[in-house]
Short mmCIF file of C-alpha atoms and ligand atoms in Angstrom, two decimals:
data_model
loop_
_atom_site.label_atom_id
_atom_site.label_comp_id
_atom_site.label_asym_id
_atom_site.label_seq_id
_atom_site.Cartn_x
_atom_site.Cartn_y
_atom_site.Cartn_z
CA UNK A 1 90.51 120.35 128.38
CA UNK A 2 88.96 117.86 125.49
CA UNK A 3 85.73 115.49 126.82
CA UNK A 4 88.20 113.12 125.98
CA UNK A 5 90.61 113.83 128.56
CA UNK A 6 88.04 114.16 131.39
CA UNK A 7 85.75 111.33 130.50
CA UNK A 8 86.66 107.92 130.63
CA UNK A 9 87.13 105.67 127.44
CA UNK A 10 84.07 103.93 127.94
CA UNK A 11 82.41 106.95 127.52
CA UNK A 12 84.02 109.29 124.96
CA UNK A 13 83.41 105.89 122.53
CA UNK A 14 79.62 106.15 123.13
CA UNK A 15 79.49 110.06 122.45
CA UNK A 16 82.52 110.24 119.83
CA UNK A 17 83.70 114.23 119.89
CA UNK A 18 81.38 116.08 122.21
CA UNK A 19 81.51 119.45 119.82
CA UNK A 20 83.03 118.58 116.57
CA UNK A 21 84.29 121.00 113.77
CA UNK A 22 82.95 117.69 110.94
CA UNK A 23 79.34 118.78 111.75
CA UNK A 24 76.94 120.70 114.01
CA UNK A 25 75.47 118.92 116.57
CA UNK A 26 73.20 121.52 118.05
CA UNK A 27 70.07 120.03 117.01
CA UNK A 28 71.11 116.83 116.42
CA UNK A 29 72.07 113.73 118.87
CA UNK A 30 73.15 110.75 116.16
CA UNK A 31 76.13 111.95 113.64
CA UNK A 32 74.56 112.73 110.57
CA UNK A 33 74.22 110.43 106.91
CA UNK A 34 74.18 112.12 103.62
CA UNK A 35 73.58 110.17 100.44
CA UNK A 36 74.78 113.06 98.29
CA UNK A 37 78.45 111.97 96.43
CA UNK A 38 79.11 115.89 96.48
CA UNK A 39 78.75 118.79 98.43
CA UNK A 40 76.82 122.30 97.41
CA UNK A 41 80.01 124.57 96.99
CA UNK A 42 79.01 128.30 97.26
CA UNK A 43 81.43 129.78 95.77
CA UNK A 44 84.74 129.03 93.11
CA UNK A 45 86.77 131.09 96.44
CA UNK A 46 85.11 128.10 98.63
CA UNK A 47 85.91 125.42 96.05
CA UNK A 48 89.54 126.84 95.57
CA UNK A 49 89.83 126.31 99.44
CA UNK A 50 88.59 122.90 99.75
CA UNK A 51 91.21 121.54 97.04
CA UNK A 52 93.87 123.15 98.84
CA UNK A 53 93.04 121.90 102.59
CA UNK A 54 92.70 118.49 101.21
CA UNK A 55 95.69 115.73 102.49
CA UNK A 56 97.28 119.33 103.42
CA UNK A 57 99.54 118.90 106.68
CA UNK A 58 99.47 122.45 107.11
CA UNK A 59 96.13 122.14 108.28
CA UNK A 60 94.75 119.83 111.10
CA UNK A 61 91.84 117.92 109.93
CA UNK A 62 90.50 117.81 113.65
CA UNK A 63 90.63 121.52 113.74
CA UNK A 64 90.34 123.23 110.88
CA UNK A 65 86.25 123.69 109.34
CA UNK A 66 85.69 121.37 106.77
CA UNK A 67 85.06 122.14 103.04
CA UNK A 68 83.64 118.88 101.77
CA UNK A 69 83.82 118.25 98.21
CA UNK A 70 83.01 114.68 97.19
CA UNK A 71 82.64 111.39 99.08
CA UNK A 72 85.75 109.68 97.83
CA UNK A 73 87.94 112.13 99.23
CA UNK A 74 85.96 113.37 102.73
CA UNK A 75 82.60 113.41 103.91
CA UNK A 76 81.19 114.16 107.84
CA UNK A 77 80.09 110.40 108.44
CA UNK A 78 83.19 108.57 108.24
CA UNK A 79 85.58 111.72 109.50
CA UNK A 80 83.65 111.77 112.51
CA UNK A 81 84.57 107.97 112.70
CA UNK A 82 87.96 108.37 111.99
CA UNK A 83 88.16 110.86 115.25
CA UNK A 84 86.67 108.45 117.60
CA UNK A 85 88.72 105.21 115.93
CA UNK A 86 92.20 107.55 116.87
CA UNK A 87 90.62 108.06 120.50
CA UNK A 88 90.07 104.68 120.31
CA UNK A 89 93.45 103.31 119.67
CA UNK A 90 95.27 107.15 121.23
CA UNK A 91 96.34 107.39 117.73
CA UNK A 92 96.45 111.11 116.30
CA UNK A 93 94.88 110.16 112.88
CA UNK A 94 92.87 107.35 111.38
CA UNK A 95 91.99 107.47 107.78
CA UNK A 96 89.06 105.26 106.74
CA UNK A 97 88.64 102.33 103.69
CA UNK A 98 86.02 100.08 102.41
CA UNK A 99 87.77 97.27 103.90
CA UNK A 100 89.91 95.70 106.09
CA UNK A 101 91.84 94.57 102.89
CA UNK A 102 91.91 97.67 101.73
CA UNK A 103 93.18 99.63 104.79
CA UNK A 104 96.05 96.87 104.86
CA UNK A 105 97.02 97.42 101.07
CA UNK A 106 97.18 101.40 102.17
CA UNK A 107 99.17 100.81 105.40
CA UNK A 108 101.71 98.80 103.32
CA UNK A 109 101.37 100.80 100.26
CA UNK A 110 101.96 103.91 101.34
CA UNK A 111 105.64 102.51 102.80
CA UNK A 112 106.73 100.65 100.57
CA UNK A 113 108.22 101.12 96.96
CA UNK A 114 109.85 99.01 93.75
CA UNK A 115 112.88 97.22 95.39
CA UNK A 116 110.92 97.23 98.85
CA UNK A 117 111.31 94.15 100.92
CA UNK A 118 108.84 93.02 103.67
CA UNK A 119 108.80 91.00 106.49
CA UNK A 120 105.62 89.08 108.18
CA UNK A 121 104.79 86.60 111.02
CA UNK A 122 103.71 83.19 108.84
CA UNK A 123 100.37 83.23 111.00
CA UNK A 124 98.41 85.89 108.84
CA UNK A 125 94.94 86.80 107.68
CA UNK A 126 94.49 84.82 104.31
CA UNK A 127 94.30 87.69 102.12
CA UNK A 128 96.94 89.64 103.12
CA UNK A 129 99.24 86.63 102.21
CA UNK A 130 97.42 86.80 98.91
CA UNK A 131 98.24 90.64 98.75
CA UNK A 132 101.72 90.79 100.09
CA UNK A 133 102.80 87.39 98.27
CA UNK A 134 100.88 87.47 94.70
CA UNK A 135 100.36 91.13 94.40
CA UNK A 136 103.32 93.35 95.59
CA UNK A 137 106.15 90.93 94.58
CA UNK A 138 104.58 91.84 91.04
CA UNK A 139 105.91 95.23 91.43
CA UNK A 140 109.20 94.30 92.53
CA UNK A 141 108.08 94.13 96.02
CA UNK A 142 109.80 91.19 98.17
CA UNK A 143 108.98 89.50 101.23
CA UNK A 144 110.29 86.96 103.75
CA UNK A 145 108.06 85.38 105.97
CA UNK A 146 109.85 85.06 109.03
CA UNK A 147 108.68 84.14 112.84
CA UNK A 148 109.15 87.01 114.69
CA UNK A 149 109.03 85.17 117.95
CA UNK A 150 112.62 84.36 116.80
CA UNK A 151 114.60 87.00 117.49
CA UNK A 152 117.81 86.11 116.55
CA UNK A 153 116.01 85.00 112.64
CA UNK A 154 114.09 88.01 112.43
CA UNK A 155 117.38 90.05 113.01
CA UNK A 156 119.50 88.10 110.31
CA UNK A 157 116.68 88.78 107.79
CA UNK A 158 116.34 91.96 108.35
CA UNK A 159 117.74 94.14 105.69
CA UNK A 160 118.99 97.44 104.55
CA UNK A 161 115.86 97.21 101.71
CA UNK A 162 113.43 95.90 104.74
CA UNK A 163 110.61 98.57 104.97
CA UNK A 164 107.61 97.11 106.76
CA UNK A 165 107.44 94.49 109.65
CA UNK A 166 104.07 93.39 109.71
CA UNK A 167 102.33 91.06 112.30
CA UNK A 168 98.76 90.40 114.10
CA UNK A 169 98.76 89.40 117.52
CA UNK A 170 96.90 87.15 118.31
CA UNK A 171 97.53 85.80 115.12
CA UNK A 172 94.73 84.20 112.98
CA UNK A 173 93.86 81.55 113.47
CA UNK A 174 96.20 80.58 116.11
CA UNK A 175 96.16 82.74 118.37
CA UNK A 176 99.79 83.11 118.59
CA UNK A 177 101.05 86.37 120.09
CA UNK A 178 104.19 88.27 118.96
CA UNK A 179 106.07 90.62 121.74
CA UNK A 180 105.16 94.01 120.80
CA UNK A 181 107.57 95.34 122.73
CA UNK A 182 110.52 93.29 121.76
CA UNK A 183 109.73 93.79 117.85
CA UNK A 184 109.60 97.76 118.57
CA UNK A 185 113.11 97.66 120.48
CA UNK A 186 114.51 95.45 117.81
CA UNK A 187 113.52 98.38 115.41
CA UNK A 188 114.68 100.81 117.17
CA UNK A 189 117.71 99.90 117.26
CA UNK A 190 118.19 99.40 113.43
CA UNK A 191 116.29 102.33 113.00
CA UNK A 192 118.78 104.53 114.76
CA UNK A 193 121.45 104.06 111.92
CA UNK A 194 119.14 105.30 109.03
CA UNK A 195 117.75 108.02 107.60
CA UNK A 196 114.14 108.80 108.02
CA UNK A 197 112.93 107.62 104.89
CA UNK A 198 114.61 104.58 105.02
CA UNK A 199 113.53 103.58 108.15
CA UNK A 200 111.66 100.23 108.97
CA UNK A 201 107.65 100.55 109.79
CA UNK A 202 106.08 98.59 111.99
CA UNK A 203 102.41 97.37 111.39
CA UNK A 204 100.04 95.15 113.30
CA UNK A 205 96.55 94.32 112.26
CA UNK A 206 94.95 94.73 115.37
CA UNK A 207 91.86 92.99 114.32
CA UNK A 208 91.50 89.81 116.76
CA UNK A 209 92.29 91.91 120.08
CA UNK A 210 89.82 95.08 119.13
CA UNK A 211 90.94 98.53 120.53
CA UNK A 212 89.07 97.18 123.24
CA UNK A 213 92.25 94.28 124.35
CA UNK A 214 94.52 95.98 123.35
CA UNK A 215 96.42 99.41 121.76
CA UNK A 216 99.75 98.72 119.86
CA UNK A 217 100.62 102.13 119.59
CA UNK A 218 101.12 103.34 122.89
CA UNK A 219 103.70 100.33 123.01
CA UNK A 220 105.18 101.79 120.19
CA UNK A 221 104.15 100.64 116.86
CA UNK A 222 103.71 102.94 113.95
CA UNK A 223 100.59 101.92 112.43
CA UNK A 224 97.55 100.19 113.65
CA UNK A 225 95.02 98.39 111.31
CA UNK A 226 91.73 97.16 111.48
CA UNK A 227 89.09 95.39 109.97
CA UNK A 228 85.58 97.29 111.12
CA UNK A 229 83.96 94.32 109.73
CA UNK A 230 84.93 92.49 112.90
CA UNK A 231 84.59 93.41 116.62
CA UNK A 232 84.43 97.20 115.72
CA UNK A 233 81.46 97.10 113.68
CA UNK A 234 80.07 94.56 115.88
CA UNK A 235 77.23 93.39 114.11
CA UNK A 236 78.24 91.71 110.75
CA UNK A 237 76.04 94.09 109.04
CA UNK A 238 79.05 96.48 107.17
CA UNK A 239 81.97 96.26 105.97
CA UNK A 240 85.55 99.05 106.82
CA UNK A 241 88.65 99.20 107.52
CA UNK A 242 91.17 101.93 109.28
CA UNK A 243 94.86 102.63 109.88
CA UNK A 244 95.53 104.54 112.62
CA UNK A 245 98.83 106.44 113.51
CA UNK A 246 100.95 109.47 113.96
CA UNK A 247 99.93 112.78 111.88
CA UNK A 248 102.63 112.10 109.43
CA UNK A 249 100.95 109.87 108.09
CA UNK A 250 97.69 110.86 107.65
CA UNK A 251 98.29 113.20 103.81
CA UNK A 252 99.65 109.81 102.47
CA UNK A 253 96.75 108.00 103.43
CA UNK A 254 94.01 110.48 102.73
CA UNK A 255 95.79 110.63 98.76
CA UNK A 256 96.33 106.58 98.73
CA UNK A 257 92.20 106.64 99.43
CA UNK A 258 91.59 109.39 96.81
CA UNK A 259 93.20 107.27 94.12
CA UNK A 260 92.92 104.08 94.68
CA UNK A 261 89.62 104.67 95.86
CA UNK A 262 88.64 102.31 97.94
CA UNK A 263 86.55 105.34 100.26
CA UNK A 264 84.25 103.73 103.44
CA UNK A 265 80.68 104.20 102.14
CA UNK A 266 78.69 107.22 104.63
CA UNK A 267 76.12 104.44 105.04
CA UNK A 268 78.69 101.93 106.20
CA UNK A 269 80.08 104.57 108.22
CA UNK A 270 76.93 105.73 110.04
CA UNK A 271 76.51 102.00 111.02
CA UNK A 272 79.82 101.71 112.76
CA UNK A 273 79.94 104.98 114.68
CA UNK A 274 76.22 104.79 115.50
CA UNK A 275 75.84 101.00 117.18
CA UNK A 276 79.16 99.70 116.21
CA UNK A 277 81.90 101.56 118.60
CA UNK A 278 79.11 102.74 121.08
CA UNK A 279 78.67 99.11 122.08
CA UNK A 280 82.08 97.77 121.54
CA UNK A 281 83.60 97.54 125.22
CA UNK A 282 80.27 96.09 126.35
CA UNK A 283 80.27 93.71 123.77
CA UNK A 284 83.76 92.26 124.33
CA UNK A 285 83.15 92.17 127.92
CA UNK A 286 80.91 89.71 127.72
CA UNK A 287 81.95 88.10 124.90
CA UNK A 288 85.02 87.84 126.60
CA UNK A 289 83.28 86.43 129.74
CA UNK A 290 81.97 83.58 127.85
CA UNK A 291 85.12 82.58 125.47
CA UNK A 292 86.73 82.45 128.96
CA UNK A 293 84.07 79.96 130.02
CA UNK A 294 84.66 78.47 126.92
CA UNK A 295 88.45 77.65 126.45
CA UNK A 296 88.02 76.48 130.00
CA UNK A 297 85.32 73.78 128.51
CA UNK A 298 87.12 72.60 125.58
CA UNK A 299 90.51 72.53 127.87
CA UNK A 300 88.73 69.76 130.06
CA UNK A 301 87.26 68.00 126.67
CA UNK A 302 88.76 64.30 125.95
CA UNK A 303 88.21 65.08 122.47
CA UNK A 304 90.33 68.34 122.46
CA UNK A 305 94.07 68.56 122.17
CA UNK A 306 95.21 71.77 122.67
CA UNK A 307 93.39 74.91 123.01
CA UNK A 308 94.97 78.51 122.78
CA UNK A 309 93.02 81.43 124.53
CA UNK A 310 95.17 83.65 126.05
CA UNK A 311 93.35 83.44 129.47
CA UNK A 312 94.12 79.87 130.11
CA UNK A 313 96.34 79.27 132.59
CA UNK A 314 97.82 76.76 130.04
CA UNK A 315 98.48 79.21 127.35
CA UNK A 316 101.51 78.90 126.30
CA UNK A 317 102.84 82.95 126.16
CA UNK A 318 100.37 83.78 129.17
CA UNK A 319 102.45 85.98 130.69
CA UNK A 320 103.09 88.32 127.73
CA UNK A 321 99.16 88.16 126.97
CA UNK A 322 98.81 89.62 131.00
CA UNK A 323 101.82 91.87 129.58
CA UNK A 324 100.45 93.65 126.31
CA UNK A 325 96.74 92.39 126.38
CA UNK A 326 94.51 95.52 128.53
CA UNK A 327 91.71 96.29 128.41
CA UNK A 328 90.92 100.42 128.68
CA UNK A 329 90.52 99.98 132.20
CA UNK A 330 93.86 98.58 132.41
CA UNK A 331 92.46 95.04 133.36
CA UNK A 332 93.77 91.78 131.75
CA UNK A 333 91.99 91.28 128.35
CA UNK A 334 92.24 87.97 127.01
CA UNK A 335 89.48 88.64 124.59
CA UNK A 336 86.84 86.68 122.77
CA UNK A 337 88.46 84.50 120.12
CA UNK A 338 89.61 80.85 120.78
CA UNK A 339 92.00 78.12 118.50
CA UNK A 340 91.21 74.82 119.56
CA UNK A 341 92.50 71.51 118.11
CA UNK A 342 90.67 67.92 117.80
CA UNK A 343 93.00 64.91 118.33
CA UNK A 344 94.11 62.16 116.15
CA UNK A 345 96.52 62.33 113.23
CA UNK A 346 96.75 64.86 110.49
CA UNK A 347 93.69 63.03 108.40
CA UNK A 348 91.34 61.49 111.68
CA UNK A 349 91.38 65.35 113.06
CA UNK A 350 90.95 66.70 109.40
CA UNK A 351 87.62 64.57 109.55
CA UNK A 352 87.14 65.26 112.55
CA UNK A 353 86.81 68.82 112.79
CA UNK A 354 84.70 68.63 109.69
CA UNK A 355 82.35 66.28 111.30
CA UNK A 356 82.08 68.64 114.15
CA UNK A 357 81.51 72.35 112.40
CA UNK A 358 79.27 70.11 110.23
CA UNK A 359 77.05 68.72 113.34
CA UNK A 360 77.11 73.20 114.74
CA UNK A 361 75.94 74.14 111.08
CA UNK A 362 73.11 71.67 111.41
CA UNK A 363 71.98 71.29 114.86
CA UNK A 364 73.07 74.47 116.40
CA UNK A 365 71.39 78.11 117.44
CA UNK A 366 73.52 79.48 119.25
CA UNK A 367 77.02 78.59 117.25
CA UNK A 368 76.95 79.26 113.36
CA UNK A 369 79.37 77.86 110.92
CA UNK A 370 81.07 81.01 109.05
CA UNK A 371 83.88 83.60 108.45
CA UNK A 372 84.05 86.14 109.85
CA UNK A 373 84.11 87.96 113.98
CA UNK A 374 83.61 89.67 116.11
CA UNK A 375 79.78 89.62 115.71
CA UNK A 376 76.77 89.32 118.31
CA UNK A 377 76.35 85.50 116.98
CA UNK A 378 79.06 82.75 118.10
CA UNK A 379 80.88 81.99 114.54
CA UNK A 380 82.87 79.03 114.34
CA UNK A 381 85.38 77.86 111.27
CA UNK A 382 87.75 75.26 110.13
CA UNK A 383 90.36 76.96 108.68
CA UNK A 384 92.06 74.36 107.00
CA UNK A 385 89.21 73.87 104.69
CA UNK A 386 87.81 77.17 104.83
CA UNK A 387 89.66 80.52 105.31
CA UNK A 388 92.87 79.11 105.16
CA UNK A 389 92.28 76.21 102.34
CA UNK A 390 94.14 78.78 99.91
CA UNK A 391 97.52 79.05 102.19
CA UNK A 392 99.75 76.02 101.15
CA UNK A 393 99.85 73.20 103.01
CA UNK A 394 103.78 73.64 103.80
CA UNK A 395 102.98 77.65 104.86
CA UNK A 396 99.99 75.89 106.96
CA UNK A 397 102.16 74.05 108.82
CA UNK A 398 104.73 76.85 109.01
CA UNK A 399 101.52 78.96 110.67
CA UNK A 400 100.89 76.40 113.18
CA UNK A 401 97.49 75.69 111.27
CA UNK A 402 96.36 72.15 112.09
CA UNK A 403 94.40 69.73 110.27
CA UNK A 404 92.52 69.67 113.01
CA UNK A 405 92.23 73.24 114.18
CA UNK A 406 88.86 75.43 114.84
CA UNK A 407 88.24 78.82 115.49
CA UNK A 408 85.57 80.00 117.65
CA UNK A 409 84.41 83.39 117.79
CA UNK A 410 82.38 84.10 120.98
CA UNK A 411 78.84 86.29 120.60
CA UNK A 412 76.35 87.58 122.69
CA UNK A 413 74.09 84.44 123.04
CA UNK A 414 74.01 82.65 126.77
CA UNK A 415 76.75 80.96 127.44
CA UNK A 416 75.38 77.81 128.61
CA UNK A 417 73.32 77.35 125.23
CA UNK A 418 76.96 77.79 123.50
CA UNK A 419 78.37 74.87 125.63
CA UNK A 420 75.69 72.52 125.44
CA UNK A 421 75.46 73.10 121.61
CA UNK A 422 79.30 72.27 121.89
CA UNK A 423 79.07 69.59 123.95
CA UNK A 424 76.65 67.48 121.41
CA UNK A 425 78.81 68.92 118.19
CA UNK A 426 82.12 67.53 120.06
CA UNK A 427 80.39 63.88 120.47
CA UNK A 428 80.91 63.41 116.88
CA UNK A 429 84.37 64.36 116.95
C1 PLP B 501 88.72 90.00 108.33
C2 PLP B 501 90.12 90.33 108.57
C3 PLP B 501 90.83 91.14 107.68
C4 PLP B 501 90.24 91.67 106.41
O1 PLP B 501 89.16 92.52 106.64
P1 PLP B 501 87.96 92.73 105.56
O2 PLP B 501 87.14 93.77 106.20
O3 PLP B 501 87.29 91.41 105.39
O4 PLP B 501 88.62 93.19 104.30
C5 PLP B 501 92.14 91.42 107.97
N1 PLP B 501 92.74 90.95 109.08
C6 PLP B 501 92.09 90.17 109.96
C7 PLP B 501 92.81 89.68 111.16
C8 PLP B 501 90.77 89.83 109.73
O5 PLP B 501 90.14 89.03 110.60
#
């Protein structure tokens, strides 16, 4: 039996693979970092074999001893992360990018072709609008931005072309949650009169919950994505991305890498598997203690309107967070962002808000105003002036986004120096 079927999660993600084929570990406790772009080759017979194994199916990466040849293609660093981020998610494969960004343009890339049509939630990461609505529709790639919460819409638009149904959940910024099962059942079902290659992918960015929260694919999704410059990396100090899924997949990914090159750098790499994943579950524990603490706060707040964390009593789709939202003990995982909204109409909460990130990025430790999550300092945003200024206003509203609305993105600092700091920020709402 693997370590990493007689060891518990919390574990295996500290050690990665006890004895891996990527590199030898006798003499060595951290994974390794080379800054050579290619690898000594000792022989044309050697090089010969290394060309063929590459994006081969016939031979399994996890398995089979390495020939590395240059960095773009495979080195030990960020294979060795790609084994522990498909532990991580009980995906068979992950394949490694530079980016969140660009681990979403392979996801979708590798499924979709001219004629293609895709269908997203509304409430989406900014730039994956961007790429699904200014870039693909330039190659003849459509889209329909439909609520998928609306099962009866999502069906109707839904069509023979329809290749990729893509969603977060919870969705940025709002924190709205899409039924994982229901979307998979719904696919089923149309997938059951079609031929493999024609059949509809489904594809959540899995970002906001962390592997941690939550695992989409043992509910049945095809393809996970995240960015590793959130909760995975941990730290705010690198930038990655990953898809994770079935084998199948893996050759397509590993050649959509090679040439469109957007590789995760070893360095990079070496940062996520060494403090990144090691320290993830601890990290969202707590950080998940606190937002709890938190949402409960703002809840209470005369200045606040509505506030969406999924472990508020409140929350709106509570019961399908306690549904699809574990953690990898099984326990509920609400997890560590939070969507609040200031009251007063559209332009008084507009100002509002601003007043209030402005009073955190002046007077405030423990909460800093920036993108970004899933680091050991509290963030905090305004995405209608910030990460979602670019969305149009009419696709804002469509997303839930309010004038009003901030994100919070709980870190390691003591929770009572968080709500204090709040407390005096929210007096100038
Ligand atoms: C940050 C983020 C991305 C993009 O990741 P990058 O690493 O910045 O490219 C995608 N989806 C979600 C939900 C994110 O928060």
């Amino acid at each position: 039996m693997s370590a990493e079927e007689t060891y518990r999660d919390r574990s295996v993600l500290i050690h990665g693979k006890f004895r891996s084929e990527k590199w030898t570990f006798e003499d060595h406790i951290l994974p390794p970092i080379t800054t050579a772009v290619s690898f000594r080759l000792r022989s044309a017979e050697r090089g010969y074999e290394g060309f063929c194994q590459f994006a081969n199916p016939d031979f399994n990466r996890d398995t089979t001893p390495p020939v590395y040849i240059y960095d773009r293609l495979d080195e030990p660093c960020s294979s060795l992360l790609e084994q522990t981020l498909a532990f991580s998610e009980k995906g068979d494969c992950a394949v490694c990018f530079s980016t969140g960004m660009a681990a979403i343009s392979a996801a979708i890339g590798i499924n979709v072709r001219q004629g293609s049509h895709i269908i997203y939630h509304p409430a989406i990461y900014g730039c994956t609008h961007g790429h699904i609505t200014n870039w693909l529709t330039r190659y003849g790639i459509t889209n329909d931005a439909v609520n998928l919460n609306d099962f009866d819409t999502l069906r109707a638009a839904i069509r023979p072309e329809t290749k990729v149904i893509y969603f977060e959940t919870p969705s940025n910024p709002t924190m709205e949650l899409i039924d994982i099962a229901k979307v998979v059942a719904l696919v089923k079902e149309i997938n059951e009169g079609r031929e493999e290659a024609e059949r509809i992918v489904t594809i959540v960015d899995n970002t906001f919950a962390s592997p941690y929260a939550q695992r989409p694919l043992t509910m049945g999704i095809d393809l996970v994505i995240h960015s590793l410059t959130k909760h995975i990396g941990g730290f705010g100090a690198t930038m990655g991305g990953v898809v994770i899924g079935p084998r199948k997949v893996e050759t397509e990914l590993l050649l959509y890498r090679k040439d469109f090159g957007a590789s995760l750098s070893p360095d990079a790499a070496w940062h996520i598997l060494t403090y990144g994943i090691p320290t993830l579950a601890v990290r969202l524990e707590r950080q998940q203690e606190s937002a709890m603490r938190v949402a409960e706060f703002l809840d209470l707040h005369h200045k606040v309107g509505r506030v969406a964390y999924p472990g508020l009593d409140s929350f709106p789709q509570r019961e399908l967070a306690q549904q699809q939202m574990r953690d990898i003990d099984g326990d509920f995982a609400p997890g560590a962002m939070i969507y609040f909204e200031l009251k007063g109409n559209p332009q008084e909460s507009y100002q509002s808000a601003m007043r209030v990130v402005n009073h955190l990025a002046q007077n405030s430790l423990s909460i800093t105003l920036a993108v970004s999550l899933g680091q050991i300092r509290t963030l905090v945003e305004h995405p209608a002036s910030m990460t979602h200024a670019v969305v149009p206003p009419e696709h804002q509203a469509k997303a839930g986004i309010a004038p009003g609305g901030i994100r919070l993105a709980l870190g390691l600092e003591d929770v009572r120096d968080i709500l204090r700091d709040l407390e005096h920020a929210l007096e100038q709402a």
